[in-house]
């Protein structure tokens, strides 16, 4: 069979060029997935030598979130592409939503930029389920740019992995704009193709805690300078792994010193 069509942006009707399109069969067989097709400058794509059967079709990548091919007026339901032997299916119109962009700065409480901070966009799902949809690292000016986000509401969190314990201080994980708890976060809403700017986060710098100890071995082979790790017990932090502290044992006796740890459990 042959399958061809055009990929266009749902917001503007313009062709989506150089975007990956793929067919996935519903039943496992000799063919697990067709070779992905890349749209040309006109947004056109073609699949050849496709085995007959039922398929779903997806497109996206890079700055465009992966999306399913949907029937006109079907809402959120995706459309089955059914192929009979020798069929040439053409004139498919696959409308895809462009990704949204969030940009901003990360500062410490002195107003100085935080370099190489990690900023994550967390999309709320049903109930308490949340998923990280995108992220970026700040540059030398404290600026970040998160792209390829599906439309929706996002909670942003910034964490710093700078060397802990410098002058006994550490930067607290911060939800936009300044909160240290997800309940204090202000959601940021984006639509397809939006570019939302000036979403700035202010991170508090506090005196960290030093955690020192020794790894003891009881009837087990001794590890060579093991790595010891601390992570916050709070469910949200644990799920997103936003802040982890650790250090390798300084000697074969298992002594360790983790510095600059934020207060907490």
GROMACS .gro file of C-alpha atoms in nm, residues 72-253:
model
  182
   72UNK     CA    1  -1.226   1.588   1.152
   73UNK     CA    2  -1.469   1.682   1.427
   74UNK     CA    3  -1.370   1.380   1.639
   75UNK     CA    4  -1.243   1.586   1.930
   76UNK     CA    5  -0.975   1.394   2.118
   77UNK     CA    6  -1.033   1.062   1.938
   78UNK     CA    7  -0.758   0.951   1.702
   79UNK     CA    8  -0.840   0.806   1.363
   80UNK     CA    9  -0.762   0.453   1.245
   81UNK     CA   10  -0.590   0.434   0.907
   82UNK     CA   11  -0.723   0.112   0.746
   83UNK     CA   12  -0.538  -0.019   0.442
   84UNK     CA   13  -0.658  -0.286   0.197
   85UNK     CA   14  -0.410  -0.479  -0.025
   86UNK     CA   15  -0.275  -0.255  -0.300
   87UNK     CA   16  -0.458   0.054  -0.176
   88UNK     CA   17  -0.319   0.401  -0.251
   89UNK     CA   18  -0.445   0.629   0.027
   90UNK     CA   19  -0.377   0.992  -0.059
   91UNK     CA   20  -0.489   1.345   0.022
   92UNK     CA   21  -0.462   1.291   0.398
   93UNK     CA   22  -0.468   1.623   0.584
   94UNK     CA   23  -0.295   1.590   0.923
   95UNK     CA   24  -0.342   1.903   1.135
   96UNK     CA   25  -0.084   1.941   1.407
   97UNK     CA   26  -0.057   2.201   1.684
   98UNK     CA   27   0.275   2.386   1.717
   99UNK     CA   28   0.450   2.377   2.052
  100UNK     CA   29   0.440   2.662   2.299
  101UNK     CA   30   0.744   2.839   2.445
  102UNK     CA   31   0.807   2.976   2.796
  103UNK     CA   32   1.107   3.201   2.857
  104UNK     CA   33   1.236   3.393   3.154
  105UNK     CA   34   1.516   3.450   3.402
  106UNK     CA   35   1.628   3.289   3.727
  107UNK     CA   36   1.771   3.517   3.996
  108UNK     CA   37   1.891   3.469   4.352
  109UNK     CA   38   1.756   3.689   4.632
  110UNK     CA   39   2.036   3.941   4.572
  111UNK     CA   40   1.909   3.993   4.216
  112UNK     CA   41   2.206   3.814   4.059
  113UNK     CA   42   2.148   3.562   3.777
  114UNK     CA   43   2.167   3.194   3.864
  115UNK     CA   44   2.382   3.018   3.604
  116UNK     CA   45   2.310   2.658   3.498
  117UNK     CA   46   1.992   2.632   3.700
  118UNK     CA   47   1.748   2.365   3.584
  119UNK     CA   48   1.395   2.490   3.507
  120UNK     CA   49   1.120   2.229   3.456
  121UNK     CA   50   0.763   2.273   3.331
  122UNK     CA   51   0.525   2.035   3.509
  123UNK     CA   52   0.180   1.981   3.355
  124UNK     CA   53  -0.103   1.891   3.591
  125UNK     CA   54  -0.300   1.579   3.502
  126UNK     CA   55  -0.607   1.420   3.654
  127UNK     CA   56  -0.609   1.435   4.032
  128UNK     CA   57  -0.259   1.454   4.177
  129UNK     CA   58  -0.082   1.302   3.875
  130UNK     CA   59   0.166   1.540   3.716
  131UNK     CA   60   0.417   1.503   3.435
  132UNK     CA   61   0.733   1.690   3.341
  133UNK     CA   62   0.666   1.818   2.988
  134UNK     CA   63   0.982   2.016   2.923
  135UNK     CA   64   1.287   2.177   3.073
  136UNK     CA   65   1.590   2.394   3.010
  137UNK     CA   66   1.911   2.515   3.173
  138UNK     CA   67   1.986   2.880   3.234
  139UNK     CA   68   2.272   3.040   3.043
  140UNK     CA   69   2.545   3.271   3.170
  141UNK     CA   70   2.289   3.553   3.210
  142UNK     CA   71   2.039   3.339   3.402
  143UNK     CA   72   1.804   3.311   3.103
  144UNK     CA   73   1.613   2.995   3.008
  145UNK     CA   74   1.388   2.890   2.718
  146UNK     CA   75   1.154   2.589   2.732
  147UNK     CA   76   1.005   2.495   2.394
  148UNK     CA   77   0.784   2.226   2.241
  149UNK     CA   78   0.517   2.239   2.513
  150UNK     CA   79   0.163   2.113   2.445
  151UNK     CA   80  -0.113   2.359   2.529
  152UNK     CA   81  -0.214   2.358   2.895
  153UNK     CA   82  -0.135   2.489   3.242
  154UNK     CA   83   0.214   2.441   3.385
  155UNK     CA   84   0.388   2.477   3.717
  156UNK     CA   85   0.752   2.583   3.683
  157UNK     CA   86   1.027   2.486   3.925
  158UNK     CA   87   1.391   2.596   3.931
  159UNK     CA   88   1.670   2.403   4.100
  160UNK     CA   89   2.040   2.476   4.115
  161UNK     CA   90   2.317   2.219   4.096
  162UNK     CA   91   2.594   2.464   4.171
  163UNK     CA   92   2.862   2.343   4.411
  164UNK     CA   93   2.688   2.313   4.746
  165UNK     CA   94   2.850   2.445   5.057
  166UNK     CA   95   3.017   2.752   4.906
  167UNK     CA   96   3.028   2.993   5.203
  168UNK     CA   97   2.796   2.746   5.372
  169UNK     CA   98   2.506   2.849   5.147
  170UNK     CA   99   2.270   2.671   4.909
  171UNK     CA  100   1.984   2.769   4.676
  172UNK     CA  101   1.639   2.634   4.758
  173UNK     CA  102   1.427   2.468   4.486
  174UNK     CA  103   1.172   2.733   4.387
  175UNK     CA  104   0.830   2.719   4.222
  176UNK     CA  105   0.727   3.014   4.007
  177UNK     CA  106   0.740   3.287   4.115
  178UNK     CA  107   0.908   3.256   4.457
  179UNK     CA  108   0.752   2.967   4.651
  180UNK     CA  109   0.938   2.670   4.795
  181UNK     CA  110   0.623   2.453   4.804
  182UNK     CA  111   0.415   2.345   4.505
  183UNK     CA  112   0.104   2.479   4.681
  184UNK     CA  113   0.256   2.829   4.647
  185UNK     CA  114   0.308   2.796   4.271
  186UNK     CA  115   0.132   3.022   4.020
  187UNK     CA  116   0.040   2.816   3.710
  188UNK     CA  117   0.135   2.946   3.366
  189UNK     CA  118  -0.119   2.877   3.089
  190UNK     CA  119  -0.008   2.846   2.725
  191UNK     CA  120  -0.191   2.783   2.398
  192UNK     CA  121  -0.057   2.622   2.081
  193UNK     CA  122   0.214   2.838   1.929
  194UNK     CA  123   0.229   3.082   2.223
  195UNK     CA  124   0.557   3.232   2.339
  196UNK     CA  125   0.520   3.350   2.699
  197UNK     CA  126   0.810   3.564   2.820
  198UNK     CA  127   0.929   3.718   3.147
  199UNK     CA  128   0.838   3.416   3.360
  200UNK     CA  129   1.108   3.493   3.617
  201UNK     CA  130   1.188   3.287   3.926
  202UNK     CA  131   1.353   3.416   4.242
  203UNK     CA  132   1.554   3.157   4.438
  204UNK     CA  133   1.635   3.203   4.805
  205UNK     CA  134   1.993   3.145   4.914
  206UNK     CA  135   2.021   3.007   5.268
  207UNK     CA  136   2.282   2.856   5.494
  208UNK     CA  137   2.292   2.484   5.427
  209UNK     CA  138   2.341   2.197   5.666
  210UNK     CA  139   2.643   1.965   5.674
  211UNK     CA  140   2.567   1.595   5.705
  212UNK     CA  141   2.864   1.384   5.811
  213UNK     CA  142   2.886   1.015   5.889
  214UNK     CA  143   3.036   0.679   5.809
  215UNK     CA  144   2.916   0.380   5.609
  216UNK     CA  145   2.938   0.066   5.824
  217UNK     CA  146   2.961  -0.286   5.683
  218UNK     CA  147   2.812  -0.585   5.860
  219UNK     CA  148   2.912  -0.914   5.705
  220UNK     CA  149   2.905  -0.767   5.354
  221UNK     CA  150   3.186  -0.707   5.106
  222UNK     CA  151   3.326  -0.359   5.159
  223UNK     CA  152   3.253  -0.115   4.876
  224UNK     CA  153   3.536   0.107   4.757
  225UNK     CA  154   3.441   0.462   4.855
  226UNK     CA  155   3.062   0.435   4.815
  227UNK     CA  156   2.838   0.725   4.709
  228UNK     CA  157   2.588   0.850   4.969
  229UNK     CA  158   2.277   1.037   4.857
  230UNK     CA  159   2.005   1.248   5.022
  231UNK     CA  160   1.671   1.338   4.862
  232UNK     CA  161   1.373   1.517   5.013
  233UNK     CA  162   1.092   1.292   5.136
  234UNK     CA  163   0.813   1.525   5.017
  235UNK     CA  164   0.614   1.341   4.752
  236UNK     CA  165   0.628   1.614   4.489
  237UNK     CA  166   1.004   1.664   4.526
  238UNK     CA  167   1.069   1.290   4.530
  239UNK     CA  168   0.859   1.236   4.217
  240UNK     CA  169   1.030   1.509   4.018
  241UNK     CA  170   1.376   1.444   4.167
  242UNK     CA  171   1.424   1.818   4.183
  243UNK     CA  172   1.694   1.826   4.446
  244UNK     CA  173   1.941   1.553   4.534
  245UNK     CA  174   2.246   1.595   4.755
  246UNK     CA  175   2.532   1.351   4.773
  247UNK     CA  176   2.900   1.284   4.812
  248UNK     CA  177   3.144   1.001   4.766
  249UNK     CA  178   3.310   0.862   5.076
  250UNK     CA  179   3.638   1.046   5.132
  251UNK     CA  180   3.834   0.736   5.230
  252UNK     CA  181   3.819   0.357   5.240
  253UNK     CA  182   3.684   0.375   5.596
   0.00000   0.00000   0.00000
